[in-house]
CSV table of C-alpha atoms in Angstrom, one decimal:
chain,number,residue,atom,x,y,z
A,24,MET,CA,75.1,146.6,-57.1
A,25,GLU,CA,71.7,146.8,-58.6
A,26,GLN,CA,68.6,146.6,-56.9
A,27,LEU,CA,66.4,143.6,-57.7
A,28,LYS,CA,63.5,144.6,-60.5
A,29,VAL,CA,61.5,141.9,-59.4
A,30,PRO,CA,61.6,141.1,-55.7
A,31,ILE,CA,62.8,137.8,-54.5
A,32,THR,CA,60.2,136.0,-52.0
A,33,ARG,CA,60.8,133.0,-49.9
A,34,LYS,CA,58.1,131.2,-51.7
A,35,MET,CA,60.2,131.7,-54.8
A,36,LEU,CA,63.2,130.3,-53.0
A,37,ILE,CA,61.5,127.2,-51.9
A,38,ASP,CA,60.0,126.7,-55.2
A,39,TRP,CA,63.2,126.8,-56.9
A,40,GLY,CA,65.0,124.3,-54.6
A,41,GLY,CA,62.4,122.9,-52.1
A,42,ALA,CA,62.0,123.4,-48.0
A,43,ARG,CA,65.1,121.2,-47.2
A,44,VAL,CA,67.5,123.1,-49.5
A,45,TYR,CA,66.2,126.4,-48.3
A,46,ARG,CA,66.5,125.5,-44.7
A,47,ASP,CA,70.4,124.3,-45.7
A,48,ALA,CA,70.9,127.8,-47.7
A,49,GLU,CA,69.6,129.7,-44.5
A,50,LEU,CA,72.0,128.1,-42.4
A,51,LEU,CA,75.0,128.9,-44.9
A,52,VAL,CA,73.7,132.7,-44.8
A,53,ASP,CA,73.4,132.6,-40.9
A,54,ASN,CA,76.9,131.4,-40.4
A,55,GLY,CA,78.0,134.2,-42.5
A,56,ARG,CA,79.3,131.8,-45.4
A,57,VAL,CA,77.9,133.9,-48.5
A,58,LEU,CA,80.6,136.5,-48.9
A,59,GLU,CA,79.2,138.1,-52.0
A,60,ALA,CA,75.6,138.2,-53.7
A,61,VAL,CA,74.8,140.4,-56.6
A,62,TYR,CA,72.1,140.9,-59.2
A,63,GLU,CA,72.8,141.5,-62.7
A,64,ALA,CA,69.9,140.7,-64.5
A,65,PRO,CA,69.0,138.3,-65.5
A,66,ARG,CA,71.7,136.6,-63.4
A,67,ILE,CA,72.4,136.4,-59.8
A,68,GLN,CA,76.0,135.7,-59.0
A,69,GLY,CA,78.5,135.8,-55.8
A,70,SER,CA,80.6,133.8,-53.7
A,71,LEU,CA,80.7,131.6,-50.8
A,72,LEU,CA,83.2,130.1,-48.3
A,73,TRP,CA,83.6,126.3,-47.8
A,74,ASN,CA,86.1,124.6,-46.0
A,75,ASN,CA,88.4,127.9,-46.1
A,76,ARG,CA,88.2,128.3,-49.8
A,77,GLN,CA,86.1,130.6,-51.7
A,78,PHE,CA,84.3,129.7,-54.6
A,79,LYS,CA,81.9,131.4,-57.1
A,80,THR,CA,78.6,130.2,-58.0
A,81,SER,CA,75.7,132.1,-59.9
A,82,LEU,CA,72.0,131.4,-61.5
A,83,ARG,CA,69.9,132.5,-64.5
A,84,MET,CA,66.4,133.7,-63.8
A,85,LEU,CA,64.4,132.5,-67.1
A,86,PRO,CA,61.2,133.9,-68.0
A,87,ASP,CA,59.0,131.4,-67.2
A,88,GLY,CA,59.8,132.1,-63.4
A,89,GLN,CA,62.4,128.8,-63.0
A,90,ILE,CA,66.1,129.5,-62.7
A,91,GLU,CA,69.0,127.6,-64.4
A,92,SER,CA,71.8,126.9,-61.9
A,93,ARG,CA,75.3,127.0,-62.6
A,94,CYS,CA,76.9,126.3,-59.4
A,95,PRO,CA,80.1,124.1,-59.7
A,96,CYS,CA,79.1,121.9,-57.0
A,97,SER,CA,78.2,118.0,-57.4
A,98,ASP,CA,74.5,118.4,-56.6
A,99,ASN,CA,74.1,120.8,-59.4
A,100,THR,CA,76.8,119.3,-62.0
A,101,ASP,CA,76.3,115.6,-61.1
A,102,ARG,CA,72.9,115.5,-59.9
A,103,GLY,CA,71.2,118.6,-61.8
A,104,LEU,CA,70.0,119.6,-58.8
A,105,VAL,CA,69.3,123.3,-57.5
A,106,CYS,CA,71.5,123.4,-54.4
A,107,ALA,CA,71.6,125.4,-51.3
A,108,HIS,CA,74.6,127.5,-52.6
A,109,VAL,CA,72.7,129.5,-55.4
A,110,ILE,CA,69.4,129.5,-53.2
A,111,ALA,CA,71.9,131.1,-50.3
A,112,LEU,CA,72.5,134.0,-52.6
A,113,GLY,CA,68.8,134.7,-53.3
A,114,ILE,CA,68.2,134.6,-49.4
A,115,VAL,CA,70.9,137.4,-49.1
A,116,LEU,CA,69.4,139.4,-51.8
A,117,MET,CA,65.8,139.1,-50.4
A,118,ARG,CA,66.9,139.9,-47.0
A,119,ARG,CA,69.0,143.1,-48.1
A,120,ALA,CA,65.9,144.5,-50.2
A,121,THR,CA,63.8,144.5,-46.9
A,122,ASP,CA,66.6,145.9,-44.8
A,123,PRO,CA,67.2,149.6,-44.4
A,124,GLN,CA,70.8,149.0,-43.6
A,125,ARG,CA,71.3,146.7,-46.5
A,126,ASP,CA,74.0,148.8,-48.2
A,127,ALA,CA,76.0,149.1,-45.1
A,128,LYS,CA,76.1,145.4,-44.7
A,129,TYR,CA,76.8,144.9,-48.2
A,130,GLU,CA,79.8,147.0,-47.8
A,131,ALA,CA,80.7,145.0,-44.6
A,132,GLU,CA,80.3,141.5,-46.5
A,133,GLN,CA,83.0,143.1,-49.0
A,134,ARG,CA,85.3,143.7,-46.2
A,135,HIS,CA,84.7,140.4,-44.9
A,136,ALA,CA,85.6,138.4,-48.1
A,137,ALA,CA,88.8,140.8,-48.6
A,138,ARG,CA,89.9,139.8,-45.2
A,139,ILE,CA,89.4,136.2,-45.7
A,140,ALA,CA,91.3,136.4,-49.2
A,141,GLU,CA,94.4,137.9,-47.4
A,142,VAL,CA,95.0,135.3,-44.8
A,143,ASP,CA,97.1,132.3,-45.9
A,144,GLU,CA,95.2,129.1,-45.8
A,145,SER,CA,98.0,127.4,-44.1
A,146,ALA,CA,97.4,129.3,-41.2
A,147,TYR,CA,93.9,127.6,-40.3
A,148,VAL,CA,93.3,124.4,-38.7
A,149,ARG,CA,93.0,121.8,-41.4
A,150,ARG,CA,89.7,120.0,-41.7
A,151,VAL,CA,88.8,117.2,-43.9
A,152,PRO,CA,85.9,115.4,-44.2
A,153,ALA,CA,84.6,112.3,-42.0
A,154,GLY,CA,86.1,109.0,-43.6
A,155,THR,CA,89.2,110.8,-45.2
A,156,PRO,CA,92.3,108.5,-44.8
A,157,ASP,CA,94.4,109.3,-41.7
A,158,ALA,CA,91.6,111.8,-40.3
A,159,ILE,CA,91.5,112.4,-36.9
A,160,PRO,CA,88.3,112.8,-35.2
A,161,ALA,CA,87.8,116.2,-33.2
A,162,GLU,CA,85.5,118.0,-31.0
A,163,LEU,CA,85.6,121.7,-30.6
A,164,ARG,CA,85.0,123.0,-26.9
A,165,VAL,CA,84.0,126.3,-25.6
A,166,VAL,CA,84.9,127.1,-22.0
A,167,LEU,CA,83.0,129.9,-20.2
A,168,PRO,CA,84.2,131.4,-16.9
A,169,ALA,CA,82.4,130.7,-13.9
A,170,ASP,CA,81.1,134.3,-13.7
A,171,TRP,CA,79.9,134.5,-17.2
A,172,GLN,CA,76.7,135.9,-16.2
A,173,ASN,CA,78.7,139.1,-14.7
A,174,HIS,CA,80.3,139.4,-17.9
A,175,TRP,CA,77.4,139.3,-19.8
A,176,LEU,CA,75.9,142.3,-17.8
A,177,LYS,CA,79.1,144.1,-18.5
A,178,GLY,CA,78.6,143.6,-22.2
A,179,ILE,CA,81.9,141.2,-22.8
A,180,ILE,CA,82.1,137.6,-22.5
A,181,PRO,CA,85.4,135.9,-22.4
A,182,VAL,CA,85.3,132.2,-24.0
A,183,GLN,CA,88.3,129.9,-24.3
A,184,CYS,CA,88.4,127.9,-27.7
A,185,GLU,CA,89.7,124.2,-27.3
A,186,LEU,CA,89.9,121.1,-29.6
A,187,GLU,CA,89.8,117.9,-28.2
A,188,TYR,CA,91.5,114.9,-30.3
A,189,SER,CA,93.3,112.0,-29.7
A,190,GLY,CA,92.8,111.7,-26.0
A,191,SER,CA,94.1,115.2,-25.3
A,192,VAL,CA,92.5,118.8,-25.2
A,193,ARG,CA,94.7,121.8,-26.8
A,194,SER,CA,94.0,125.7,-27.1
A,195,MET,CA,93.1,126.4,-30.7
A,196,GLU,CA,96.4,128.3,-31.3
A,197,GLU,CA,98.4,125.1,-30.0
A,198,VAL,CA,96.9,122.8,-32.4
A,199,PRO,CA,99.4,121.7,-35.3
A,200,LYS,CA,98.1,122.9,-38.5
A,201,ASN,CA,99.2,120.1,-40.8
A,202,ILE,CA,97.2,117.5,-39.3
A,203,PRO,CA,93.8,116.5,-40.7
A,204,LEU,CA,91.1,116.9,-38.2
A,205,SER,CA,87.7,115.6,-38.8
A,206,LEU,CA,84.9,117.8,-37.2
A,207,SER,CA,81.0,117.5,-37.0
A,208,ALA,CA,78.8,119.5,-39.4
A,209,GLU,CA,77.9,121.5,-36.0
A,210,ASP,CA,81.5,122.1,-34.9
A,211,GLU,CA,82.5,123.0,-38.4
A,212,SER,CA,79.7,125.8,-38.7
A,213,LEU,CA,80.7,126.9,-35.2
A,214,LEU,CA,84.6,127.1,-36.0
A,215,PHE,CA,83.7,129.2,-38.7
A,216,VAL,CA,82.0,131.8,-37.0
A,217,LEU,CA,84.8,131.5,-34.4
A,218,GLU,CA,87.3,132.3,-37.2
A,219,ASP,CA,85.1,135.2,-38.4
A,220,ILE,CA,85.0,136.8,-34.9
A,221,SER,CA,88.7,136.0,-34.8
A,222,GLN,CA,89.0,138.0,-38.2
A,223,GLY,CA,91.4,135.0,-39.2
A,224,PRO,CA,92.2,131.5,-37.7
A,225,CYS,CA,90.4,130.9,-34.5
A,226,ALA,CA,92.3,132.3,-31.4
A,227,GLY,CA,92.3,130.4,-28.3
A,228,ARG,CA,90.7,133.2,-25.9
A,229,LEU,CA,88.1,135.5,-27.4
A,230,ASN,CA,86.2,138.4,-25.9
A,231,LEU,CA,82.5,138.2,-27.4
A,232,LYS,CA,80.1,140.9,-27.6
A,233,ARG,CA,76.5,139.8,-26.4
A,234,TYR,CA,75.5,139.2,-29.8
A,235,ASP,CA,78.2,137.0,-30.7
A,236,PHE,CA,77.7,135.2,-27.6
A,237,VAL,CA,74.0,134.7,-28.3
A,238,ASN,CA,74.9,133.4,-31.7
A,239,LEU,CA,77.4,131.0,-29.9
A,240,VAL,CA,74.7,129.6,-27.7
A,241,ARG,CA,72.3,129.2,-30.6
A,242,LEU,CA,74.9,127.4,-32.3
A,243,ARG,CA,75.5,125.0,-29.5
A,244,THR,CA,71.8,123.9,-29.2
A,245,GLY,CA,71.6,120.4,-27.8
A,246,LYS,CA,75.0,120.7,-27.0
A,247,LYS,CA,77.1,121.7,-23.8
A,248,LEU,CA,79.0,124.8,-23.0
A,249,LEU,CA,81.7,124.1,-20.3
A,250,ARG,CA,82.3,126.3,-17.2
A,251,THR,CA,85.7,126.7,-15.5
A,252,GLY,CA,85.7,124.3,-12.5
A,253,GLU,CA,81.8,123.8,-12.5
A,254,ASN,CA,79.5,121.3,-14.4
A,255,ALA,CA,78.8,122.0,-17.9
A,256,VAL,CA,75.9,124.3,-19.1
A,257,VAL,CA,73.6,122.5,-21.5
A,258,VAL,CA,71.9,124.3,-24.2
A,259,ASN,CA,68.4,122.8,-24.3
A,260,GLU,CA,66.4,122.7,-27.3
A,261,ALA,CA,62.7,123.4,-26.1
A,262,ARG,CA,61.2,126.5,-26.1
A,263,MET,CA,60.1,128.0,-22.6
A,264,THR,CA,57.0,130.1,-22.2
A,265,THR,CA,57.6,133.1,-20.3
A,266,ARG,CA,55.0,135.5,-18.7
A,267,LEU,CA,55.2,139.2,-18.0
A,268,ARG,CA,54.1,140.4,-14.6
A,269,MET,CA,53.1,143.7,-13.5
A,270,ASP,CA,52.4,145.1,-10.1
A,271,LEU,CA,52.3,148.2,-8.5
A,272,ASP,CA,54.7,149.5,-6.0
A,273,ARG,CA,52.4,150.9,-3.0
A,274,GLU,CA,54.8,153.0,-1.5
A,275,ASN,CA,56.1,155.2,-4.7
A,276,GLY,CA,53.4,154.5,-7.2
A,277,GLU,CA,55.9,153.0,-9.9
A,278,ILE,CA,55.1,150.1,-12.1
A,279,ILE,CA,57.1,147.0,-11.3
A,280,VAL,CA,57.6,144.6,-14.4
A,281,SER,CA,59.1,141.4,-14.1
A,282,ALA,CA,59.5,138.2,-16.3
A,283,HIS,CA,58.8,134.4,-14.9
A,284,THR,CA,59.6,131.3,-16.6
A,285,GLU,CA,58.5,127.9,-15.3
A,286,LEU,CA,61.9,125.9,-15.6
A,287,PRO,CA,62.3,122.4,-14.8
A,288,PHE,CA,64.6,121.4,-11.8
A,289,LEU,CA,64.6,125.3,-10.5
A,290,ARG,CA,65.4,125.1,-6.9
A,291,GLU,CA,63.0,126.9,-4.5
A,292,GLY,CA,64.0,130.9,-4.3
A,293,GLN,CA,66.3,130.5,-7.2
A,294,ILE,CA,65.9,133.4,-9.8
A,295,PRO,CA,66.7,132.6,-13.2
A,296,PHE,CA,69.0,134.5,-15.5
A,297,TYR,CA,68.0,136.3,-18.6
A,298,MET,CA,69.7,137.1,-21.9
A,299,VAL,CA,67.6,139.0,-24.0
A,300,LEU,CA,68.9,140.8,-27.1
A,301,ASP,CA,66.6,142.3,-30.0
A,302,ARG,CA,63.5,140.1,-30.3
A,303,ALA,CA,64.9,136.8,-28.9
A,304,GLY,CA,66.1,135.8,-25.3
A,305,TRP,CA,67.4,132.8,-23.4
A,306,VAL,CA,66.7,132.0,-19.8
A,307,TYR,CA,69.6,130.0,-17.6
A,308,GLY,CA,68.8,128.4,-14.3
A,309,ALA,CA,68.8,124.8,-12.4
């Protein structure tokens, strides 16, 4: 692995592919689809995962600051466009160059790629694009335990992973591997993440660490998380303003710090539940 001589910036990547392509590339990176990204002047090359298949892509950096894409995808070969695949490689290298843990993360990426290569493709649920003849529309369901908040406090949150299709709901390990299922783009991305956590085909039951659970919630924005025996939890898109309140305990002199968020439909006296990790957080109530 060679460190970039010329730092790649966000502006450079947007100039190469445009703002929409950059956003699509970010989604690929955040969902863990980039398996490898290496700089060997003047080429950036690597591999990505798509529909459980690994493919290689690359670009060549030109002296005038532009690039020549050598991606095998149709956007590049048929339409001559700079695609999200090569921009995703640039995003990985950009983030790696500003991250002190970049070497450790790169090694983790290589282990991830090796694991993917070892698993037989026939062990995965078969996914096909919408409109494919005989494709069966399917929806991914993630079910939480009724006491999921207590599990969050303990650091491990169990979830049940299911697929709903043809009028029935089945646990992931019970879904036949030979039937062609068509998922939405959002469910496809989520299933990939769940397969990564499972270190292979998606398990019917997973114990998620807090980081993975927060990522799951983020991927379900605008969707529902189903609770066992209760109403579904809706993951709303609206960002809520939270303020910190400070007070003094008059008896012992300690400083009391509390968070306050104005949630709609919150019952009087109900205290919201906060999930905060690193520099991001979610609040649950009502």
